[in-house]
Amino acid sequence: MADDERRGGPLAGLRVVETGSLIAGPFCGQLLGDFGAEVIKVEDPRGGDPMRQWGSHRPQGLSLTWPIIARNKKSITCDLRQAEGQELLRQLLAGADVFIENFRPGTLERWGLGPAALAELSPGLVVTRVTGYGQDGPYAGRAGFGSIGEAMGGLRYLTGEPDRQPSRAGISIGDSLAGTFAALGT
């Protein structure tokens, strides 16, 4: 039995390839892994996911957040900016059920890895795209971060004290909600 089948869960037997970084995309992968999917996390060889270094308090130099968001995942490195890395990702996706990405819109298409190209490679592949502003529209090209979504949605206005500037909630709620809804949609 494969590790994911021994682990059980409703998604046991499904293979997920995740190229997300920071919180929203990886949180989607974390949730799918929590439900039993095998998650292969593809990281940039120039330092991996920035979450590996996240936070000011790092006992023994290790991020407190990384073990949580990386749980139930197998990590590999792959330089997707190079043709060899793009081909490796195609090979991984040929045997996958789900692909999670949270690059800026147009990035996958520039690499020849957009949904249309992937549908030819693997017609049943579910492609989950997590962005701050969607794939098109007036803000699509902007980087999306949970904190910006929280501010634009009014959460930061509601948080804190009335005589001070809007403040941050104690967690990255915007990213966590995006990742949760991405997992539900997947």
Coordinates of C-alpha atoms in Angstrom, one line a residue:
M1 CA 0.0 0.0 0.0
A2 CA 1.1 3.5 -0.7
D3 CA 1.6 5.9 2.3
D4 CA -1.5 7.9 1.4
E5 CA -3.6 4.7 1.3
R6 CA -2.3 3.5 4.7
R7 CA -3.1 7.0 6.1
G8 CA -6.6 6.7 4.9
G9 CA -9.1 9.5 4.5
P10 CA -11.6 10.4 1.8
L11 CA -8.9 11.6 -0.6
A12 CA -6.6 8.5 -0.2
G13 CA -5.3 7.4 -3.5
L14 CA -5.3 10.9 -5.1
R15 CA -2.0 12.5 -6.1
V16 CA -1.7 16.3 -5.8
V17 CA 1.2 18.3 -7.2
E18 CA 1.5 21.7 -5.5
T19 CA 3.6 24.5 -6.8
G20 CA 2.3 27.1 -4.4
S21 CA 4.4 29.2 -2.0
L22 CA 3.7 31.2 1.2
I23 CA 0.3 30.5 2.5
A24 CA -2.9 30.3 0.3
G25 CA -1.8 27.6 -2.2
P26 CA 0.2 25.6 0.3
F27 CA -2.7 25.7 2.8
C28 CA -5.0 24.3 0.1
G29 CA -2.4 21.4 -0.3
Q30 CA -2.1 21.0 3.4
L31 CA -5.9 20.5 3.7
L32 CA -6.0 18.0 0.8
G33 CA -3.1 16.1 2.5
D34 CA -5.0 16.2 5.8
F35 CA -7.8 14.4 4.0
G36 CA -5.5 11.6 2.7
A37 CA -4.2 12.8 -0.6
E38 CA -0.6 12.3 -1.5
V39 CA 0.8 15.8 -1.9
I40 CA 4.1 16.4 -3.8
K41 CA 5.3 20.0 -3.1
V42 CA 7.5 21.5 -5.9
E43 CA 9.8 24.1 -4.5
D44 CA 12.3 26.5 -6.1
P45 CA 15.8 25.2 -5.7
R46 CA 17.0 28.7 -4.9
G47 CA 15.7 28.5 -1.3
G48 CA 12.5 26.6 -1.3
D49 CA 9.2 27.9 -0.1
P50 CA 9.7 31.2 1.8
M51 CA 7.5 29.7 4.6
R52 CA 10.6 27.7 5.6
Q53 CA 12.1 30.9 6.9
W54 CA 8.8 32.6 8.1
G55 CA 8.6 34.2 11.5
S56 CA 10.8 36.1 13.8
H57 CA 11.0 33.3 16.4
R58 CA 12.8 30.3 15.0
P59 CA 14.0 27.8 17.6
Q60 CA 17.2 26.2 16.4
G61 CA 16.9 28.3 13.2
L62 CA 13.7 26.5 12.1
S63 CA 10.4 28.1 11.3
L64 CA 7.5 27.3 13.6
T65 CA 5.0 27.6 10.7
W66 CA 6.8 25.3 8.2
P67 CA 6.1 22.0 9.8
I68 CA 2.4 22.8 9.9
I69 CA 1.9 24.0 6.3
A70 CA 4.2 21.3 5.0
R71 CA 2.7 18.4 6.9
N72 CA 1.6 15.4 4.9
K73 CA 3.7 16.5 1.9
K74 CA 6.7 15.2 0.0
S75 CA 9.0 18.1 -1.2
I76 CA 11.1 18.2 -4.3
T77 CA 13.0 21.0 -5.9
C78 CA 12.5 21.9 -9.5
D79 CA 13.4 25.1 -11.4
L80 CA 10.3 25.9 -13.3
R81 CA 12.0 28.8 -15.0
Q82 CA 14.0 26.3 -17.0
A83 CA 12.8 24.0 -19.8
E84 CA 14.1 21.0 -17.9
G85 CA 12.1 21.9 -14.9
Q86 CA 9.0 22.5 -16.9
E87 CA 9.4 19.1 -18.5
L88 CA 9.8 17.5 -15.1
L89 CA 6.6 19.1 -13.9
R90 CA 4.8 17.8 -17.0
Q91 CA 6.0 14.3 -16.1
L92 CA 4.7 14.7 -12.5
L93 CA 1.4 16.1 -13.7
A94 CA 0.9 13.2 -16.2
G95 CA 0.4 10.9 -13.2
A96 CA -1.5 13.4 -10.9
D97 CA -5.1 14.0 -10.2
V98 CA -4.8 17.6 -8.9
F99 CA -2.5 20.5 -9.7
I100 CA -2.4 23.5 -7.3
E101 CA -0.6 26.7 -8.3
N102 CA -0.6 30.3 -7.0
F103 CA 1.6 32.1 -9.4
R104 CA 0.7 35.5 -10.9
P105 CA -1.8 35.1 -13.8
G106 CA 0.0 34.3 -17.1
T107 CA 3.0 32.7 -15.5
L108 CA 2.0 29.1 -16.3
E109 CA 0.9 30.1 -19.8
R110 CA 4.4 31.7 -20.5
W111 CA 5.9 28.4 -19.5
G112 CA 3.6 26.4 -21.7
L113 CA 1.9 24.9 -18.6
G114 CA -1.5 26.6 -18.7
P115 CA -4.7 24.7 -18.2
A116 CA -5.3 24.2 -22.0
A117 CA -1.8 22.6 -22.4
L118 CA -2.3 20.6 -19.3
A119 CA -5.7 19.3 -20.5
E120 CA -4.0 17.8 -23.5
L121 CA -1.4 16.2 -21.3
S122 CA -3.9 14.9 -18.7
P123 CA -7.5 15.4 -19.6
G124 CA -8.8 14.6 -16.1
L125 CA -6.4 16.8 -14.2
V126 CA -8.1 19.3 -11.8
V127 CA -6.2 22.6 -12.0
T128 CA -6.6 24.7 -8.9
R129 CA -5.5 28.3 -9.3
V130 CA -5.2 30.5 -6.2
T131 CA -4.8 34.2 -6.9
G132 CA -5.6 37.4 -5.1
Y133 CA -7.7 38.9 -7.9
G134 CA -8.5 36.0 -10.3
Q135 CA -7.0 35.2 -13.8
D136 CA -8.4 38.3 -15.5
G137 CA -9.9 41.6 -14.7
P138 CA -8.5 45.0 -13.8
Y139 CA -6.3 43.8 -10.8
A140 CA -5.3 40.3 -12.2
G141 CA -1.7 41.3 -12.7
R142 CA -1.2 42.5 -9.2
A143 CA 0.4 40.3 -6.5
G144 CA -2.3 39.2 -4.1
F145 CA -1.7 38.8 -0.4
G146 CA -4.1 37.9 2.4
S147 CA -3.4 41.2 4.1
I148 CA -4.5 43.2 1.1
G149 CA -7.6 41.1 0.8
E150 CA -8.3 41.6 4.4
A151 CA -8.0 45.4 4.0
M152 CA -10.0 45.5 0.8
G153 CA -12.8 43.3 2.3
G154 CA -13.1 45.5 5.4
L155 CA -11.8 43.0 8.0
R156 CA -8.9 45.3 9.0
Y157 CA -11.3 48.1 9.5
L158 CA -13.3 46.0 12.0
T159 CA -10.2 44.7 13.9
G160 CA -8.5 46.7 16.6
E161 CA -9.3 49.9 18.5
P162 CA -11.4 52.8 17.1
D163 CA -8.8 55.5 17.8
R164 CA -6.0 53.6 16.0
Q165 CA -5.2 52.5 12.5
P166 CA -6.7 49.2 11.3
S167 CA -4.8 46.3 12.7
R168 CA -4.0 42.8 11.6
A169 CA -6.0 39.8 12.9
G170 CA -3.8 37.3 14.8
I171 CA -3.5 35.0 11.9
S172 CA -3.3 35.2 8.1
I173 CA -7.1 34.9 7.8
G174 CA -7.2 36.1 4.2
D175 CA -4.7 33.5 3.0
S176 CA -6.3 30.8 5.1
L177 CA -9.8 31.4 3.8
A178 CA -8.5 31.5 0.2
G179 CA -6.7 28.2 0.8
T180 CA -9.8 26.7 2.4
F181 CA -12.1 27.7 -0.4
A182 CA -9.5 26.5 -2.9
A183 CA -9.5 23.1 -1.2
L184 CA -13.4 23.0 -1.2
G185 CA -13.5 23.9 -4.8
T186 CA -10.9 21.3 -5.7

